[in-house]
mmCIF file with all atom_site columns, C-alpha atoms and ligand atoms in Angstrom:
data_model
loop_
_atom_site.group_PDB
_atom_site.id
_atom_site.type_symbol
_atom_site.label_atom_id
_atom_site.label_alt_id
_atom_site.label_comp_id
_atom_site.label_asym_id
_atom_site.label_entity_id
_atom_site.label_seq_id
_atom_site.pdbx_PDB_ins_code
_atom_site.Cartn_x
_atom_site.Cartn_y
_atom_site.Cartn_z
_atom_site.occupancy
_atom_site.B_iso_or_equiv
_atom_site.pdbx_formal_charge
_atom_site.auth_seq_id
_atom_site.auth_comp_id
_atom_site.auth_asym_id
_atom_site.auth_atom_id
_atom_site.pdbx_PDB_model_num
ATOM   1   C CA  . MET A 1 1   ? -0.066  0.008   -0.156  1.00 0.00 ? 1   MET A CA  1
ATOM   2   C CA  . PRO A 1 2   ? 1.477   3.383   -0.862  1.00 0.00 ? 2   PRO A CA  1
ATOM   3   C CA  . GLN A 1 3   ? 2.688   5.159   2.344   1.00 0.00 ? 3   GLN A CA  1
ATOM   4   C CA  . ARG A 1 4   ? 0.538   8.297   1.703   1.00 0.00 ? 4   ARG A CA  1
ATOM   5   C CA  . LEU A 1 5   ? -2.715  6.259   1.467   1.00 0.00 ? 5   LEU A CA  1
ATOM   6   C CA  . ALA A 1 6   ? -1.838  4.314   4.456   1.00 0.00 ? 6   ALA A CA  1
ATOM   7   C CA  . GLN A 1 7   ? -1.050  7.471   6.511   1.00 0.00 ? 7   GLN A CA  1
ATOM   8   C CA  . TRP A 1 8   ? -4.303  9.028   5.335   1.00 0.00 ? 8   TRP A CA  1
ATOM   9   C CA  . LEU A 1 9   ? -6.418  5.965   6.243   1.00 0.00 ? 9   LEU A CA  1
ATOM   10  C CA  . ALA A 1 10  ? -4.777  5.587   9.542   1.00 0.00 ? 10  ALA A CA  1
ATOM   11  C CA  . GLU A 1 11  ? -5.465  9.316   10.452  1.00 0.00 ? 11  GLU A CA  1
ATOM   12  C CA  . ALA A 1 12  ? -8.957  9.231   9.054   1.00 0.00 ? 12  ALA A CA  1
ATOM   13  C CA  . TYR A 1 13  ? -10.010 5.903   10.541  1.00 0.00 ? 13  TYR A CA  1
ATOM   14  C CA  . LEU A 1 14  ? -8.045  4.742   13.470  1.00 0.00 ? 14  LEU A CA  1
ATOM   15  C CA  . PRO A 1 15  ? -7.420  6.427   16.895  1.00 0.00 ? 15  PRO A CA  1
ATOM   16  C CA  . GLY A 1 16  ? -3.974  7.807   17.305  1.00 0.00 ? 16  GLY A CA  1
ATOM   17  C CA  . SER A 1 17  ? -2.489  4.950   19.223  1.00 0.00 ? 17  SER A CA  1
ATOM   18  C CA  . PRO A 1 18  ? 0.381   2.549   18.315  1.00 0.00 ? 18  PRO A CA  1
ATOM   19  C CA  . ILE A 1 19  ? -0.878  -0.533  16.366  1.00 0.00 ? 19  ILE A CA  1
ATOM   20  C CA  . GLY A 1 20  ? -0.314  -2.981  19.235  1.00 0.00 ? 20  GLY A CA  1
ATOM   21  C CA  . GLY A 1 21  ? -2.853  -0.667  21.323  1.00 0.00 ? 21  GLY A CA  1
ATOM   22  C CA  . LEU A 1 22  ? -5.642  -0.993  18.854  1.00 0.00 ? 22  LEU A CA  1
ATOM   23  C CA  . ARG A 1 23  ? -8.725  -2.721  19.835  1.00 0.00 ? 23  ARG A CA  1
ATOM   24  C CA  . ASP A 1 24  ? -10.018 -5.719  17.786  1.00 0.00 ? 24  ASP A CA  1
ATOM   25  C CA  . THR A 1 25  ? -13.118 -3.488  16.889  1.00 0.00 ? 25  THR A CA  1
ATOM   26  C CA  . ASP A 1 26  ? -10.733 -1.023  15.367  1.00 0.00 ? 26  ASP A CA  1
ATOM   27  C CA  . LEU A 1 27  ? -8.856  -3.642  13.340  1.00 0.00 ? 27  LEU A CA  1
ATOM   28  C CA  . ASP A 1 28  ? -12.124 -5.275  12.277  1.00 0.00 ? 28  ASP A CA  1
ATOM   29  C CA  . ARG A 1 29  ? -13.447 -1.769  11.109  1.00 0.00 ? 29  ARG A CA  1
ATOM   30  C CA  . MET A 1 30  ? -10.200 -1.253  9.220   1.00 0.00 ? 30  MET A CA  1
ATOM   31  C CA  . GLY A 1 31  ? -10.336 -4.671  7.648   1.00 0.00 ? 31  GLY A CA  1
ATOM   32  C CA  . ALA A 1 32  ? -13.839 -4.204  6.448   1.00 0.00 ? 32  ALA A CA  1
ATOM   33  C CA  . LEU A 1 33  ? -13.016 -0.803  5.113   1.00 0.00 ? 33  LEU A CA  1
ATOM   34  C CA  . LEU A 1 34  ? -10.204 -2.118  3.084   1.00 0.00 ? 34  LEU A CA  1
ATOM   35  C CA  . ASN A 1 35  ? -11.890 -5.157  1.845   1.00 0.00 ? 35  ASN A CA  1
ATOM   36  C CA  . GLY A 1 36  ? -14.994 -3.243  0.908   1.00 0.00 ? 36  GLY A CA  1
ATOM   37  C CA  . TRP A 1 37  ? -12.974 -0.645  -0.879  1.00 0.00 ? 37  TRP A CA  1
ATOM   38  C CA  . GLU A 1 38  ? -14.474 0.296   -4.130  1.00 0.00 ? 38  GLU A CA  1
ATOM   39  C CA  . MET A 1 39  ? -12.629 2.394   -6.795  1.00 0.00 ? 39  MET A CA  1
ATOM   40  C CA  . THR A 1 40  ? -14.059 4.000   -9.890  1.00 0.00 ? 40  THR A CA  1
ATOM   41  C CA  . ALA A 1 41  ? -11.778 4.582   -12.824 1.00 0.00 ? 41  ALA A CA  1
ATOM   42  C CA  . THR A 1 42  ? -11.998 8.143   -13.735 1.00 0.00 ? 42  THR A CA  1
ATOM   43  C CA  . GLY A 1 43  ? -9.993  8.190   -17.008 1.00 0.00 ? 43  GLY A CA  1
ATOM   44  C CA  . SER A 1 44  ? -6.955  6.664   -18.706 1.00 0.00 ? 44  SER A CA  1
ATOM   45  C CA  . GLU A 1 45  ? -3.312  7.663   -19.495 1.00 0.00 ? 45  GLU A CA  1
ATOM   46  C CA  . GLY A 1 46  ? -4.288  8.004   -23.102 1.00 0.00 ? 46  GLY A CA  1
ATOM   47  C CA  . TYR A 1 47  ? -2.985  6.607   -26.329 1.00 0.00 ? 47  TYR A CA  1
ATOM   48  C CA  . ALA A 1 48  ? 0.634   7.332   -25.524 1.00 0.00 ? 48  ALA A CA  1
ATOM   49  C CA  . LYS A 1 49  ? 0.533   4.722   -22.775 1.00 0.00 ? 49  LYS A CA  1
ATOM   50  C CA  . ALA A 1 50  ? -1.868  2.265   -24.223 1.00 0.00 ? 50  ALA A CA  1
ATOM   51  C CA  . GLU A 1 51  ? -0.711  -1.301  -24.419 1.00 0.00 ? 51  GLU A CA  1
ATOM   52  C CA  . VAL A 1 52  ? -1.994  -4.111  -26.656 1.00 0.00 ? 52  VAL A CA  1
ATOM   53  C CA  . THR A 1 53  ? -1.688  -7.405  -24.968 1.00 0.00 ? 53  THR A CA  1
ATOM   54  C CA  . LEU A 1 54  ? -3.296  -9.706  -27.428 1.00 0.00 ? 54  LEU A CA  1
ATOM   55  C CA  . GLY A 1 55  ? -3.607  -10.337 -31.250 1.00 0.00 ? 55  GLY A CA  1
ATOM   56  C CA  . GLY A 1 56  ? -1.325  -10.272 -34.007 1.00 0.00 ? 56  GLY A CA  1
ATOM   57  C CA  . VAL A 1 57  ? 0.207   -12.728 -36.484 1.00 0.00 ? 57  VAL A CA  1
ATOM   58  C CA  . ASP A 1 58  ? -0.744  -16.460 -35.573 1.00 0.00 ? 58  ASP A CA  1
ATOM   59  C CA  . THR A 1 59  ? 2.396   -18.134 -34.250 1.00 0.00 ? 59  THR A CA  1
ATOM   60  C CA  . ASN A 1 60  ? 1.467   -21.388 -36.035 1.00 0.00 ? 60  ASN A CA  1
ATOM   61  C CA  . ALA A 1 61  ? 1.840   -19.513 -39.319 1.00 0.00 ? 61  ALA A CA  1
ATOM   62  C CA  . LEU A 1 62  ? 5.567   -18.628 -38.646 1.00 0.00 ? 62  LEU A CA  1
ATOM   63  C CA  . SER A 1 63  ? 8.577   -20.806 -38.168 1.00 0.00 ? 63  SER A CA  1
ATOM   64  C CA  . SER A 1 64  ? 9.556   -20.656 -34.543 1.00 0.00 ? 64  SER A CA  1
ATOM   65  C CA  . ARG A 1 65  ? 13.294  -20.816 -35.595 1.00 0.00 ? 65  ARG A CA  1
ATOM   66  C CA  . THR A 1 66  ? 13.287  -18.164 -38.186 1.00 0.00 ? 66  THR A CA  1
ATOM   67  C CA  . MET A 1 67  ? 10.044  -16.102 -37.815 1.00 0.00 ? 67  MET A CA  1
ATOM   68  C CA  . GLU A 1 68  ? 9.415   -16.448 -41.575 1.00 0.00 ? 68  GLU A CA  1
ATOM   69  C CA  . ALA A 1 69  ? 6.069   -16.936 -42.680 1.00 0.00 ? 69  ALA A CA  1
ATOM   70  C CA  . LYS A 1 70  ? 5.384   -20.494 -43.587 1.00 0.00 ? 70  LYS A CA  1
ATOM   71  C CA  . SER A 1 71  ? 3.198   -19.662 -46.560 1.00 0.00 ? 71  SER A CA  1
ATOM   72  C CA  . VAL A 1 72  ? 5.313   -16.562 -47.918 1.00 0.00 ? 72  VAL A CA  1
ATOM   73  C CA  . PRO A 1 73  ? 8.996   -17.228 -47.991 1.00 0.00 ? 73  PRO A CA  1
ATOM   74  C CA  . GLY A 1 74  ? 11.082  -14.089 -47.221 1.00 0.00 ? 74  GLY A CA  1
ATOM   75  C CA  . LEU A 1 75  ? 8.495   -12.601 -45.057 1.00 0.00 ? 75  LEU A CA  1
ATOM   76  C CA  . TYR A 1 76  ? 9.220   -12.297 -41.433 1.00 0.00 ? 76  TYR A CA  1
ATOM   77  C CA  . PHE A 1 77  ? 7.115   -11.076 -38.433 1.00 0.00 ? 77  PHE A CA  1
ATOM   78  C CA  . ILE A 1 78  ? 8.659   -10.193 -35.118 1.00 0.00 ? 78  ILE A CA  1
ATOM   79  C CA  . GLY A 1 79  ? 7.871   -8.558  -31.797 1.00 0.00 ? 79  GLY A CA  1
ATOM   80  C CA  . GLU A 1 80  ? 4.573   -6.937  -31.278 1.00 0.00 ? 80  GLU A CA  1
ATOM   81  C CA  . ALA A 1 81  ? 3.299   -7.778  -34.732 1.00 0.00 ? 81  ALA A CA  1
ATOM   82  C CA  . VAL A 1 82  ? 3.116   -11.488 -33.576 1.00 0.00 ? 82  VAL A CA  1
ATOM   83  C CA  . ASP A 1 83  ? 0.337   -12.919 -31.390 1.00 0.00 ? 83  ASP A CA  1
ATOM   84  C CA  . VAL A 1 84  ? 2.537   -13.461 -28.319 1.00 0.00 ? 84  VAL A CA  1
ATOM   85  C CA  . THR A 1 85  ? 1.585   -12.153 -24.873 1.00 0.00 ? 85  THR A CA  1
ATOM   86  C CA  . GLY A 1 86  ? 4.274   -11.343 -22.394 1.00 0.00 ? 86  GLY A CA  1
ATOM   87  C CA  . TRP A 1 87  ? 3.834   -10.484 -18.767 1.00 0.00 ? 87  TRP A CA  1
ATOM   88  C CA  . LEU A 1 88  ? 4.843   -6.961  -17.706 1.00 0.00 ? 88  LEU A CA  1
ATOM   89  C CA  . GLY A 1 89  ? 8.587   -6.705  -16.661 1.00 0.00 ? 89  GLY A CA  1
ATOM   90  C CA  . GLY A 1 90  ? 10.673  -6.880  -19.733 1.00 0.00 ? 90  GLY A CA  1
ATOM   91  C CA  . TYR A 1 91  ? 9.361   -9.961  -21.378 1.00 0.00 ? 91  TYR A CA  1
ATOM   92  C CA  . ASN A 1 92  ? 7.860   -7.988  -24.297 1.00 0.00 ? 92  ASN A CA  1
ATOM   93  C CA  . PHE A 1 93  ? 11.256  -6.245  -25.013 1.00 0.00 ? 93  PHE A CA  1
ATOM   94  C CA  . GLN A 1 94  ? 13.114  -9.682  -24.646 1.00 0.00 ? 94  GLN A CA  1
ATOM   95  C CA  . TRP A 1 95  ? 10.547  -11.072 -27.108 1.00 0.00 ? 95  TRP A CA  1
ATOM   96  C CA  . ALA A 1 96  ? 10.967  -8.115  -29.543 1.00 0.00 ? 96  ALA A CA  1
ATOM   97  C CA  . TRP A 1 97  ? 14.660  -8.335  -29.523 1.00 0.00 ? 97  TRP A CA  1
ATOM   98  C CA  . SER A 1 98  ? 15.241  -11.910 -29.563 1.00 0.00 ? 98  SER A CA  1
ATOM   99  C CA  . SER A 1 99  ? 12.606  -12.606 -32.445 1.00 0.00 ? 99  SER A CA  1
ATOM   100 C CA  . GLY A 1 100 ? 14.069  -9.689  -34.252 1.00 0.00 ? 100 GLY A CA  1
ATOM   101 C CA  . TRP A 1 101 ? 17.622  -10.976 -33.911 1.00 0.00 ? 101 TRP A CA  1
ATOM   102 C CA  . VAL A 1 102 ? 16.821  -14.336 -35.477 1.00 0.00 ? 102 VAL A CA  1
ATOM   103 C CA  . ALA A 1 103 ? 14.777  -12.936 -38.280 1.00 0.00 ? 103 ALA A CA  1
ATOM   104 C CA  . GLY A 1 104 ? 17.576  -10.379 -38.908 1.00 0.00 ? 104 GLY A CA  1
ATOM   105 C CA  . GLU A 1 105 ? 20.226  -13.158 -38.878 1.00 0.00 ? 105 GLU A CA  1
ATOM   106 C CA  . VAL A 1 106 ? 18.216  -15.421 -41.447 1.00 0.00 ? 106 VAL A CA  1
ATOM   107 C CA  . ALA A 1 107 ? 17.092  -12.584 -43.650 1.00 0.00 ? 107 ALA A CA  1
HETATM 108 C C1  . LIG B 2 .   ? 3.533   2.431   -22.383 1.00 0.00 ? 1   LIG B C1  1
HETATM 109 C C2  . LIG B 2 .   ? 4.184   1.159   -22.679 1.00 0.00 ? 1   LIG B C2  1
HETATM 110 C C3  . LIG B 2 .   ? 5.046   0.815   -21.758 1.00 0.00 ? 1   LIG B C3  1
HETATM 111 C C4  . LIG B 2 .   ? 5.789   -0.627  -22.101 1.00 0.00 ? 1   LIG B C4  1
HETATM 112 N N1  . LIG B 2 .   ? 6.591   -0.946  -21.128 1.00 0.00 ? 1   LIG B N1  1
HETATM 113 C C5  . LIG B 2 .   ? 7.303   -2.199  -21.310 1.00 0.00 ? 1   LIG B C5  1
HETATM 114 C C6  . LIG B 2 .   ? 8.195   -2.681  -20.303 1.00 0.00 ? 1   LIG B C6  1
HETATM 115 O O1  . LIG B 2 .   ? 8.405   -2.132  -19.247 1.00 0.00 ? 1   LIG B O1  1
HETATM 116 N N2  . LIG B 2 .   ? 8.970   -3.828  -20.576 1.00 0.00 ? 1   LIG B N2  1
HETATM 117 C C7  . LIG B 2 .   ? 8.670   -4.433  -21.761 1.00 0.00 ? 1   LIG B C7  1
HETATM 118 O O2  . LIG B 2 .   ? 9.275   -5.472  -21.864 1.00 0.00 ? 1   LIG B O2  1
HETATM 119 N N3  . LIG B 2 .   ? 7.855   -4.021  -22.637 1.00 0.00 ? 1   LIG B N3  1
HETATM 120 C C8  . LIG B 2 .   ? 7.108   -2.951  -22.529 1.00 0.00 ? 1   LIG B C8  1
HETATM 121 N N4  . LIG B 2 .   ? 6.095   -2.353  -23.398 1.00 0.00 ? 1   LIG B N4  1
HETATM 122 C C9  . LIG B 2 .   ? 5.958   -3.140  -24.721 1.00 0.00 ? 1   LIG B C9  1
HETATM 123 C C10 . LIG B 2 .   ? 7.223   -2.953  -25.658 1.00 0.00 ? 1   LIG B C10 1
HETATM 124 O O3  . LIG B 2 .   ? 7.520   -1.550  -25.816 1.00 0.00 ? 1   LIG B O3  1
HETATM 125 C C11 . LIG B 2 .   ? 6.845   -3.520  -26.975 1.00 0.00 ? 1   LIG B C11 1
HETATM 126 O O4  . LIG B 2 .   ? 6.651   -5.027  -26.845 1.00 0.00 ? 1   LIG B O4  1
HETATM 127 C C12 . LIG B 2 .   ? 8.094   -3.465  -27.989 1.00 0.00 ? 1   LIG B C12 1
HETATM 128 O O5  . LIG B 2 .   ? 8.433   -2.217  -28.029 1.00 0.00 ? 1   LIG B O5  1
HETATM 129 C C13 . LIG B 2 .   ? 7.746   -4.001  -29.279 1.00 0.00 ? 1   LIG B C13 1
HETATM 130 O O6  . LIG B 2 .   ? 8.536   -3.703  -30.162 1.00 0.00 ? 1   LIG B O6  1
HETATM 131 P P1  . LIG B 2 .   ? 8.295   -3.873  -31.576 1.00 0.00 ? 1   LIG B P1  1
HETATM 132 O O7  . LIG B 2 .   ? 9.760   -3.484  -32.517 1.00 0.00 ? 1   LIG B O7  1
HETATM 133 O O8  . LIG B 2 .   ? 7.807   -5.249  -32.008 1.00 0.00 ? 1   LIG B O8  1
HETATM 134 O O9  . LIG B 2 .   ? 7.354   -2.789  -32.024 1.00 0.00 ? 1   LIG B O9  1
HETATM 135 P P2  . LIG B 2 .   ? 7.429   -1.206  -31.751 1.00 0.00 ? 1   LIG B P2  1
HETATM 136 O O10 . LIG B 2 .   ? 8.436   -0.883  -30.658 1.00 0.00 ? 1   LIG B O10 1
HETATM 137 O O11 . LIG B 2 .   ? 5.976   -0.794  -31.667 1.00 0.00 ? 1   LIG B O11 1
HETATM 138 O O12 . LIG B 2 .   ? 7.969   -0.761  -33.119 1.00 0.00 ? 1   LIG B O12 1
HETATM 139 C C14 . LIG B 2 .   ? 7.395   -0.495  -34.337 1.00 0.00 ? 1   LIG B C14 1
HETATM 140 C C15 . LIG B 2 .   ? 7.881   0.513   -35.053 1.00 0.00 ? 1   LIG B C15 1
HETATM 141 O O13 . LIG B 2 .   ? 7.466   0.541   -36.481 1.00 0.00 ? 1   LIG B O13 1
HETATM 142 C C16 . LIG B 2 .   ? 7.090   1.834   -36.747 1.00 0.00 ? 1   LIG B C16 1
HETATM 143 N N5  . LIG B 2 .   ? 5.942   1.708   -37.802 1.00 0.00 ? 1   LIG B N5  1
HETATM 144 C C17 . LIG B 2 .   ? 4.686   1.579   -37.733 1.00 0.00 ? 1   LIG B C17 1
HETATM 145 N N6  . LIG B 2 .   ? 4.037   1.488   -38.852 1.00 0.00 ? 1   LIG B N6  1
HETATM 146 C C18 . LIG B 2 .   ? 5.019   1.851   -39.820 1.00 0.00 ? 1   LIG B C18 1
HETATM 147 C C19 . LIG B 2 .   ? 4.896   1.799   -41.269 1.00 0.00 ? 1   LIG B C19 1
HETATM 148 N N7  . LIG B 2 .   ? 3.922   1.860   -41.922 1.00 0.00 ? 1   LIG B N7  1
HETATM 149 N N8  . LIG B 2 .   ? 6.156   2.223   -41.806 1.00 0.00 ? 1   LIG B N8  1
HETATM 150 C C20 . LIG B 2 .   ? 7.337   2.255   -41.001 1.00 0.00 ? 1   LIG B C20 1
HETATM 151 N N9  . LIG B 2 .   ? 7.459   2.183   -39.648 1.00 0.00 ? 1   LIG B N9  1
HETATM 152 C C21 . LIG B 2 .   ? 6.158   1.960   -39.072 1.00 0.00 ? 1   LIG B C21 1
HETATM 153 C C22 . LIG B 2 .   ? 6.556   2.455   -35.534 1.00 0.00 ? 1   LIG B C22 1
HETATM 154 O O14 . LIG B 2 .   ? 6.625   3.835   -35.583 1.00 0.00 ? 1   LIG B O14 1
HETATM 155 C C23 . LIG B 2 .   ? 7.497   1.942   -34.483 1.00 0.00 ? 1   LIG B C23 1
HETATM 156 O O15 . LIG B 2 .   ? 8.713   2.740   -34.342 1.00 0.00 ? 1   LIG B O15 1
HETATM 157 C C24 . LIG B 2 .   ? 5.514   -1.280  -23.302 1.00 0.00 ? 1   LIG B C24 1
HETATM 158 C C25 . LIG B 2 .   ? 4.757   -0.653  -24.194 1.00 0.00 ? 1   LIG B C25 1
HETATM 159 C C26 . LIG B 2 .   ? 4.092   0.548   -23.982 1.00 0.00 ? 1   LIG B C26 1
HETATM 160 C C27 . LIG B 2 .   ? 3.106   0.977   -25.043 1.00 0.00 ? 1   LIG B C27 1
#
């Protein structure tokens, strides 16, 4: 939980005592508040931050060794253009670079 949110919740909903001194009812109340928390999205970061996670050229249509289209020799697809979904955390870059590297070597 972000520190500023924790600070705000503690000040708004808990008596000003050390956590060890809180009553069970205080903790239950805070637990119910957090578990029942409802958030409403008020907007997005816009197109510049948009990420596509699905879709693209079917991997079955490509050679997994060269990224060359099976039905069109000399045509290669790599990275984001291929229907490969990576978790957040660098996997998409890795996929883009690795698939680009093999296709570039072969082409
Ligand atoms: C906001 C955001 C944050 C991200 N953060 C991460 C992250 O932290 N880690 C991670 O691993 N991945 C991240 N990704 C995903 C990652 O950026 C992409 O998976 C990766 O850049 C794909 O590389 P690519 O070369 O396949 O495609 P792209 O990087 O999209 O490159 C395609 C290029 O082709 C150009 N192009 C398009 N059409 C044409 C045309 N007709 N003629 C000529 N050029 C054209 C485009 O201008 C672009 O430069 C993020 C994506 C976004 C949008």
